[in-house]
mmCIF file of C-alpha atoms in Angstrom:
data_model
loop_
_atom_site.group_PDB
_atom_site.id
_atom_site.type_symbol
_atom_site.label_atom_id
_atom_site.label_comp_id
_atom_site.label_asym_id
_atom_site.label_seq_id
_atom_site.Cartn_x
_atom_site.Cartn_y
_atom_site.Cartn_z
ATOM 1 C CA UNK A 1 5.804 59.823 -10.701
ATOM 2 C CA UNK A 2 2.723 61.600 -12.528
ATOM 3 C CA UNK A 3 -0.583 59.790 -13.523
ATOM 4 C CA UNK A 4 0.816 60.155 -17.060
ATOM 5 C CA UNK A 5 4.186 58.616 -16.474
ATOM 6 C CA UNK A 6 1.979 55.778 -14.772
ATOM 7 C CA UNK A 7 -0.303 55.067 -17.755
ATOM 8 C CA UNK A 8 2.975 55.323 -20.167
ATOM 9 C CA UNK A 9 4.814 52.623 -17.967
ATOM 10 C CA UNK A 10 2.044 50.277 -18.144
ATOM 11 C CA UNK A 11 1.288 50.857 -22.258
ATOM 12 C CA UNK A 12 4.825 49.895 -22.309
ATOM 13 C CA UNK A 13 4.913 47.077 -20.102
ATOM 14 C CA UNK A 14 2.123 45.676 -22.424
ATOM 15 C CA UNK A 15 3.594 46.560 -25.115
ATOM 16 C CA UNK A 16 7.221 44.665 -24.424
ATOM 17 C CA UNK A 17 5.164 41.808 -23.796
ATOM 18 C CA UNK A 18 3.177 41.911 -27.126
ATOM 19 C CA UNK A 19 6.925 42.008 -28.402
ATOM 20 C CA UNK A 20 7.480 38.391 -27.185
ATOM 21 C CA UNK A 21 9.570 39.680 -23.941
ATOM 22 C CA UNK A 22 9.229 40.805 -20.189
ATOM 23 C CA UNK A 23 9.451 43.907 -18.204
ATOM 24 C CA UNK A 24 9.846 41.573 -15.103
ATOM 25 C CA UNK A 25 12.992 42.498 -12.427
ATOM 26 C CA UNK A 26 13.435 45.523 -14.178
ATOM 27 C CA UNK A 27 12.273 48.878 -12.053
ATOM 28 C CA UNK A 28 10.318 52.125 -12.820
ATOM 29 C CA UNK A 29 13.541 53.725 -12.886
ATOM 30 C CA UNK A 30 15.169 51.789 -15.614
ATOM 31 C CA UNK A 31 11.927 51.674 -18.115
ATOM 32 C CA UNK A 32 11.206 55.462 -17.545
ATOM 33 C CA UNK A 33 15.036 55.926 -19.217
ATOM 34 C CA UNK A 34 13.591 54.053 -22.199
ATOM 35 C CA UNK A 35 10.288 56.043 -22.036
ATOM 36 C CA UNK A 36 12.224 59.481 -21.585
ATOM 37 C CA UNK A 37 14.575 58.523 -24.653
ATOM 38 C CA UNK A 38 11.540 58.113 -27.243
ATOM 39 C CA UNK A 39 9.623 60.794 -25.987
ATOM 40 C CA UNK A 40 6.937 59.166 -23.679
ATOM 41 C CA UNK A 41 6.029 57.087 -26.849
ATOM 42 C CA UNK A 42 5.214 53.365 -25.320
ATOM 43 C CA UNK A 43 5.552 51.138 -28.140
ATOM 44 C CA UNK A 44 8.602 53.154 -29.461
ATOM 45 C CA UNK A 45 10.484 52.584 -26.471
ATOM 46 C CA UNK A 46 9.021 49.243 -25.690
ATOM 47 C CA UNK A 47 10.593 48.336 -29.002
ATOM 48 C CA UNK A 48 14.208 49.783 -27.954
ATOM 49 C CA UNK A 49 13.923 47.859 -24.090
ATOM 50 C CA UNK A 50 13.604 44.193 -26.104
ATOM 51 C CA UNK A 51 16.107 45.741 -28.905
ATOM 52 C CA UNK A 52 18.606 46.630 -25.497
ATOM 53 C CA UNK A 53 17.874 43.316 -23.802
ATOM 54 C CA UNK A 54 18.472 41.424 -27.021
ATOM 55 C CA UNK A 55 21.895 43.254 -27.487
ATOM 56 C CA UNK A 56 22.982 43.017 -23.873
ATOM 57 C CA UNK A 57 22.051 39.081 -23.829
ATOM 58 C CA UNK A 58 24.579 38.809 -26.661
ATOM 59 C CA UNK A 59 27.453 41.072 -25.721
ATOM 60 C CA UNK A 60 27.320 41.010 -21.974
ATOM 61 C CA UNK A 61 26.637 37.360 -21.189
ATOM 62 C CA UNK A 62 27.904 37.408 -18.067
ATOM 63 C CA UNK A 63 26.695 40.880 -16.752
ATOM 64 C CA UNK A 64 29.751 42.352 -16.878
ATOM 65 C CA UNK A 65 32.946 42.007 -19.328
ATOM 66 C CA UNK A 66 36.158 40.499 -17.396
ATOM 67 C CA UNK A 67 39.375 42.527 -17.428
ATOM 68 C CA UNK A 68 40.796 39.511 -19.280
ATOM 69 C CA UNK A 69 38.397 40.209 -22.407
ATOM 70 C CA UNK A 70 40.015 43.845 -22.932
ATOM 71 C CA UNK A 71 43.651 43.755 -21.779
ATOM 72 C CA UNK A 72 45.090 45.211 -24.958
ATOM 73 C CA UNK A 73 42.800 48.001 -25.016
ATOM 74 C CA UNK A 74 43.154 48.586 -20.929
ATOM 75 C CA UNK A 75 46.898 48.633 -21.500
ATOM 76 C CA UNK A 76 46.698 52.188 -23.684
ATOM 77 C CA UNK A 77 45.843 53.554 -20.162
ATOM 78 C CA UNK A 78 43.645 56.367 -21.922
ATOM 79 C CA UNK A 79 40.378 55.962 -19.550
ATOM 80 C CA UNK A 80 39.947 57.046 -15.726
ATOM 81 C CA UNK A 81 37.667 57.155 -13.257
ATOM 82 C CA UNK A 82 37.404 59.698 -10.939
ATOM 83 C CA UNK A 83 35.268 59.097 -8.655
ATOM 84 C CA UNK A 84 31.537 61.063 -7.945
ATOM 85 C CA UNK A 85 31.183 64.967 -9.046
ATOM 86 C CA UNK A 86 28.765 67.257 -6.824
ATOM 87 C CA UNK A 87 26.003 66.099 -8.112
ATOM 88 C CA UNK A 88 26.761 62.132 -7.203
ATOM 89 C CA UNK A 89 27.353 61.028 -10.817
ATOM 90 C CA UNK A 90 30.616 58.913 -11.561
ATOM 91 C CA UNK A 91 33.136 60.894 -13.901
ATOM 92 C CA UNK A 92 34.840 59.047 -16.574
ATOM 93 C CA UNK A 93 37.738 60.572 -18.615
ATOM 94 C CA UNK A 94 39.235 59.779 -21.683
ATOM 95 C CA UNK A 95 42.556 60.536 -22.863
ATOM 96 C CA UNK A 96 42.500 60.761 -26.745
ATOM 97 C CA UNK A 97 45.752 61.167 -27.629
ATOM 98 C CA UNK A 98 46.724 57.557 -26.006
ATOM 99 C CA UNK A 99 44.061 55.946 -28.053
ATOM 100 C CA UNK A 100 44.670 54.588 -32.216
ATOM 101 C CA UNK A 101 42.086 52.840 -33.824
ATOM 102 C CA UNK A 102 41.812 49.514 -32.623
ATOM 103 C CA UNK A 103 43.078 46.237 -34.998
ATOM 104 C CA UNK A 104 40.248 44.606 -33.489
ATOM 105 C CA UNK A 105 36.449 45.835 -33.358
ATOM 106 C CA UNK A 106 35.058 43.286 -31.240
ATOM 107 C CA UNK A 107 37.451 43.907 -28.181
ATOM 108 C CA UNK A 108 37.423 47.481 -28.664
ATOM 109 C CA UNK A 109 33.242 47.790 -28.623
ATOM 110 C CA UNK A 110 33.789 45.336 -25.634
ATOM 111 C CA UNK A 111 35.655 47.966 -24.225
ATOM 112 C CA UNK A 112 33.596 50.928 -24.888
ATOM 113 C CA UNK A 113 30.971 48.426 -22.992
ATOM 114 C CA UNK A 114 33.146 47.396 -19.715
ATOM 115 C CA UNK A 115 33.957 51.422 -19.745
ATOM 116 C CA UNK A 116 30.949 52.737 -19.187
ATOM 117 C CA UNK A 117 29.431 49.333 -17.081
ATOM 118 C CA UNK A 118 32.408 49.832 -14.578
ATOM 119 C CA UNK A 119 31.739 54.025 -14.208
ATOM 120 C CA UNK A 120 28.556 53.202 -13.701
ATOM 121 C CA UNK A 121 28.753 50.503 -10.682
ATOM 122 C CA UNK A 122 31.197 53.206 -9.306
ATOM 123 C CA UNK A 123 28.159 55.037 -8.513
ATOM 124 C CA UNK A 124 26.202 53.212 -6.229
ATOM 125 C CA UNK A 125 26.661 50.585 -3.496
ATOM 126 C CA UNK A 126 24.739 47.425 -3.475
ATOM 127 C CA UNK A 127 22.033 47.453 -6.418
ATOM 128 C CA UNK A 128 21.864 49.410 -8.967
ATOM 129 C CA UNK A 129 18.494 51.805 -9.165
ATOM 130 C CA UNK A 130 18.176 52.448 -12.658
ATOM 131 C CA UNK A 131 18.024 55.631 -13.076
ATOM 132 C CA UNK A 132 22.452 56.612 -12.987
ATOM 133 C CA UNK A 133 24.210 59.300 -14.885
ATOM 134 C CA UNK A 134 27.461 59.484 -15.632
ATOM 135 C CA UNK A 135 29.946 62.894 -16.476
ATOM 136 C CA UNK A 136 31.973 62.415 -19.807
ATOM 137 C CA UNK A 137 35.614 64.375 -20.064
ATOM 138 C CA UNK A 138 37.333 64.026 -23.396
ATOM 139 C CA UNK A 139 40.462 65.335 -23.625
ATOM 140 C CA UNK A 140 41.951 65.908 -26.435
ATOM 141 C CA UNK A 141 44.986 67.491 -25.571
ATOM 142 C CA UNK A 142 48.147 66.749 -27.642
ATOM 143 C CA UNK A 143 45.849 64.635 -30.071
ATOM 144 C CA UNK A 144 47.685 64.200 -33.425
ATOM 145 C CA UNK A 145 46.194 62.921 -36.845
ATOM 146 C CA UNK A 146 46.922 59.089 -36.104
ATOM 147 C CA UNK A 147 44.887 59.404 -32.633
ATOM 148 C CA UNK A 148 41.781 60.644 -34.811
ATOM 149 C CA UNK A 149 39.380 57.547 -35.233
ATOM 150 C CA UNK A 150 36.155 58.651 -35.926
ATOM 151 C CA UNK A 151 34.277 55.306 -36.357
ATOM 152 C CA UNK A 152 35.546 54.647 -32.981
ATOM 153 C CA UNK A 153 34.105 58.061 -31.474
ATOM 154 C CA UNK A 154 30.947 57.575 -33.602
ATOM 155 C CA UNK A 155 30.518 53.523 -31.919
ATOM 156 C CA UNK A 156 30.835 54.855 -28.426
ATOM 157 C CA UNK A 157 28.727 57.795 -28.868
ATOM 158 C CA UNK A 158 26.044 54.799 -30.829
ATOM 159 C CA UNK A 159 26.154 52.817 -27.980
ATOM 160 C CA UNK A 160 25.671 55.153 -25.762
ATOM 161 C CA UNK A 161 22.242 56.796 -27.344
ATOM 162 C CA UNK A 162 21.258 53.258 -28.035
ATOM 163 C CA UNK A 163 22.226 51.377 -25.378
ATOM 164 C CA UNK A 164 22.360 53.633 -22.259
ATOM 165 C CA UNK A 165 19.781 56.012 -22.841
ATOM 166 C CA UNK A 166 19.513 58.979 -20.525
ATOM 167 C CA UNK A 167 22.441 57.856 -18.694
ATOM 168 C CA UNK A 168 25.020 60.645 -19.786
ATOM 169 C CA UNK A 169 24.226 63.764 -17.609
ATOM 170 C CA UNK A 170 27.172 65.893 -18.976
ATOM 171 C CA UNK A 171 29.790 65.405 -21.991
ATOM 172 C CA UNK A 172 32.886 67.999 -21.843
ATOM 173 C CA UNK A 173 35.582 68.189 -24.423
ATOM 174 C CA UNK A 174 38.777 69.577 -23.574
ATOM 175 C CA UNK A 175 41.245 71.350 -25.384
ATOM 176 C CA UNK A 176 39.918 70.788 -28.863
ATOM 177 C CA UNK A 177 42.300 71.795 -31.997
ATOM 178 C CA UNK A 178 41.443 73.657 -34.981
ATOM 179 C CA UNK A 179 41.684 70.412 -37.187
ATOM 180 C CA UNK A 180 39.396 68.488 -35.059
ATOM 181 C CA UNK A 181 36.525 70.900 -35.550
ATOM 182 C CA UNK A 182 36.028 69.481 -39.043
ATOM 183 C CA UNK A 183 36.076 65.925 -37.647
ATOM 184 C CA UNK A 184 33.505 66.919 -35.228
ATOM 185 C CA UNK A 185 31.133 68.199 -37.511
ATOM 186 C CA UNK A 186 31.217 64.888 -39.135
ATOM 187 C CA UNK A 187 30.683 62.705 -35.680
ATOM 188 C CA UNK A 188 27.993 64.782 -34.666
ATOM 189 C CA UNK A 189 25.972 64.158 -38.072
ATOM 190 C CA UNK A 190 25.770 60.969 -36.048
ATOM 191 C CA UNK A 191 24.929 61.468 -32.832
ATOM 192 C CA UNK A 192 20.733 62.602 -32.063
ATOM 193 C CA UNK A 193 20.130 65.967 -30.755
ATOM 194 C CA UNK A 194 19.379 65.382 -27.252
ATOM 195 C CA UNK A 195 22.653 63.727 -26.986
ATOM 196 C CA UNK A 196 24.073 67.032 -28.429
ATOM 197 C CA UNK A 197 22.629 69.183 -26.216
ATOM 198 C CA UNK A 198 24.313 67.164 -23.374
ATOM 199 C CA UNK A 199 27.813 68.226 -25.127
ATOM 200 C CA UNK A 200 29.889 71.047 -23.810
ATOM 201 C CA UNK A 201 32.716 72.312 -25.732
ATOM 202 C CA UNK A 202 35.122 74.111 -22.917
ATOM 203 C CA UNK A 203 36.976 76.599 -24.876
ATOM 204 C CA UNK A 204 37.279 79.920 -22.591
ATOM 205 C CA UNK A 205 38.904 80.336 -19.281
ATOM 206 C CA UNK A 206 35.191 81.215 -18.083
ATOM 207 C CA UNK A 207 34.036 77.827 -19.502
ATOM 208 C CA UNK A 208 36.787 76.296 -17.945
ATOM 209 C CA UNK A 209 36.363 77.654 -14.670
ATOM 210 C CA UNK A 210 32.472 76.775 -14.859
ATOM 211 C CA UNK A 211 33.450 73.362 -15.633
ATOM 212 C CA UNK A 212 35.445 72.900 -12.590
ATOM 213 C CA UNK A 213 32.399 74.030 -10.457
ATOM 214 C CA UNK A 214 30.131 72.104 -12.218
ATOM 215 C CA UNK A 215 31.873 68.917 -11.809
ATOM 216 C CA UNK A 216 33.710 69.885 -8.415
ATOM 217 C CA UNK A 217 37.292 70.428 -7.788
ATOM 218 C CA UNK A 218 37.797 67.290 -5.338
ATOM 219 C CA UNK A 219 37.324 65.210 -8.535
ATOM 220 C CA UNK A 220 38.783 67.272 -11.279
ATOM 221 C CA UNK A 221 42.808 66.452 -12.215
ATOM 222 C CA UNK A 222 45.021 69.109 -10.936
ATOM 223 C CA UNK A 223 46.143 69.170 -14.473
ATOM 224 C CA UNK A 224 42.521 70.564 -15.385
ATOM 225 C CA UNK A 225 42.370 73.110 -12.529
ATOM 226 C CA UNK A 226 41.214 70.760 -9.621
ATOM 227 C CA UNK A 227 42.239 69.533 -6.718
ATOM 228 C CA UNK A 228 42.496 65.344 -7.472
ATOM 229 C CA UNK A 229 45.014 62.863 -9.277
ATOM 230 C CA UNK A 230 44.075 60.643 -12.035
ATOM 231 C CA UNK A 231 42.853 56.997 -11.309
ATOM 232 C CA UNK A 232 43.167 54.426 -14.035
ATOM 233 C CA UNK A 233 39.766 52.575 -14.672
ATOM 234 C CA UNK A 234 41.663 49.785 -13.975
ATOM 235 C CA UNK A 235 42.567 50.044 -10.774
ATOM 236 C CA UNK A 236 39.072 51.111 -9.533
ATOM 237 C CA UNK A 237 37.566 47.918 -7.589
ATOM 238 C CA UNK A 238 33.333 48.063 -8.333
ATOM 239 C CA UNK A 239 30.795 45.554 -7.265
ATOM 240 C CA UNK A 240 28.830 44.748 -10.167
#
């Protein structure tokens, strides 16, 4: 860590505790996300830390969300986790055209949250160290209009900027149609710019081919060009 990175940690530090809260048990590695996410501005991301801690008080009393809370939206069996790409970051996949816009918001943003907490315990053993990535697939293969729910794409990508910042390394979308490019354009007038840049739209056997590498073909689905089988998020076992 650089002299600046020092002085912005500790302008921050002060600055959550101006804001009524504490820094205290969390690590250089987890505040240096929230730094890194408002540009090295201290009170800006001082102001998203208590904003985060305030949120995850609420929705994640228990530091993690029980199977029990999101049966009905495990049951779709449209998320999997495959384990740790090349470059040690857990790979989540999502399976559009098993999901339909959920009856019920509060279990469904409970499962957006238990989603990406579980891919990202799958990453380390013991504690966590703050500073984890995880790979995104979306597949939206065989997607028709009734699997299209853009306020539910537009929540996960929200919580994600919001309330995992700098923790997606990589987001690849699979097999997109012609009548979801329209769709897309909307959901991205939604999502910030560095969280765009993180996007990769695999289109092109080349693409494709680049993606396996990238990711690594002990991880990727055979039925994507790789070597491994799909694993239900369910019936991965994590140590939170």
């Amino acid at each position: 860590m650089d002299r600046n990175q020092e002085i912005a940690l500790a302008k921050m530090r002060k600055s959550v505790e101006k804001l009524g809260s504490s820094t205290e048990s969390y690590g250089e590695k987890t505040l240096m996300r929230f730094l890194i996410a408002r540009s090295m501005n201290p009170e800006k991301a001082a102001k998203m830390f208590c904003q985060w801690k305030k949120w995850r008080a609420e929705m994640v009393p228990l530091g993690y969300i029980p199977d029990s809370e999101v049966a009905d939206e495990s049951a779709a069996e449209k998320v999997y986790l495959q384990g740790l790409s090349k470059n040690g970051y857990p790979v989540a996949i999502i399976k559009l055209n098993k999901h339909f816009a959920s009856k019920d918001q509060v279990q469904f943003k409970k499962f957006v949250v238990h989603a990406l907490d579980k891919t990202i315990a799958s990453s380390f053993n013991g504690s966590e160290i703050g500073n984890e990535k995880l790979i995104g697939i979306l597949d939206l293969q065989n997607i028709t209009y009734s699997n299209v729910d853009t306020r539910g794409l537009i929540t996960g990508f929200q919580f994600l900027q919001a309330y995992y910042p700098e923790r997606l390394a990589t987001c690849y979308i699979l097999h997109m149609p012609k009548f979801f490019v329209t769709v897309w354009q909307f959901i991205c007038r939604f999502i910030d710019k560095a969280t765009q840049q993180k996007m990769r739209i695999i289109m092109s056997e080349e693409q494709k081919q680049e993606f396996i590498r990238e990711v690594g073909e002990d991880v990727v689905p055979t039925e994507y060009g790789g070597r491994a089988e799909l694993v239900l998020l369910q019936d991965v076992v994590v140590n939170y």
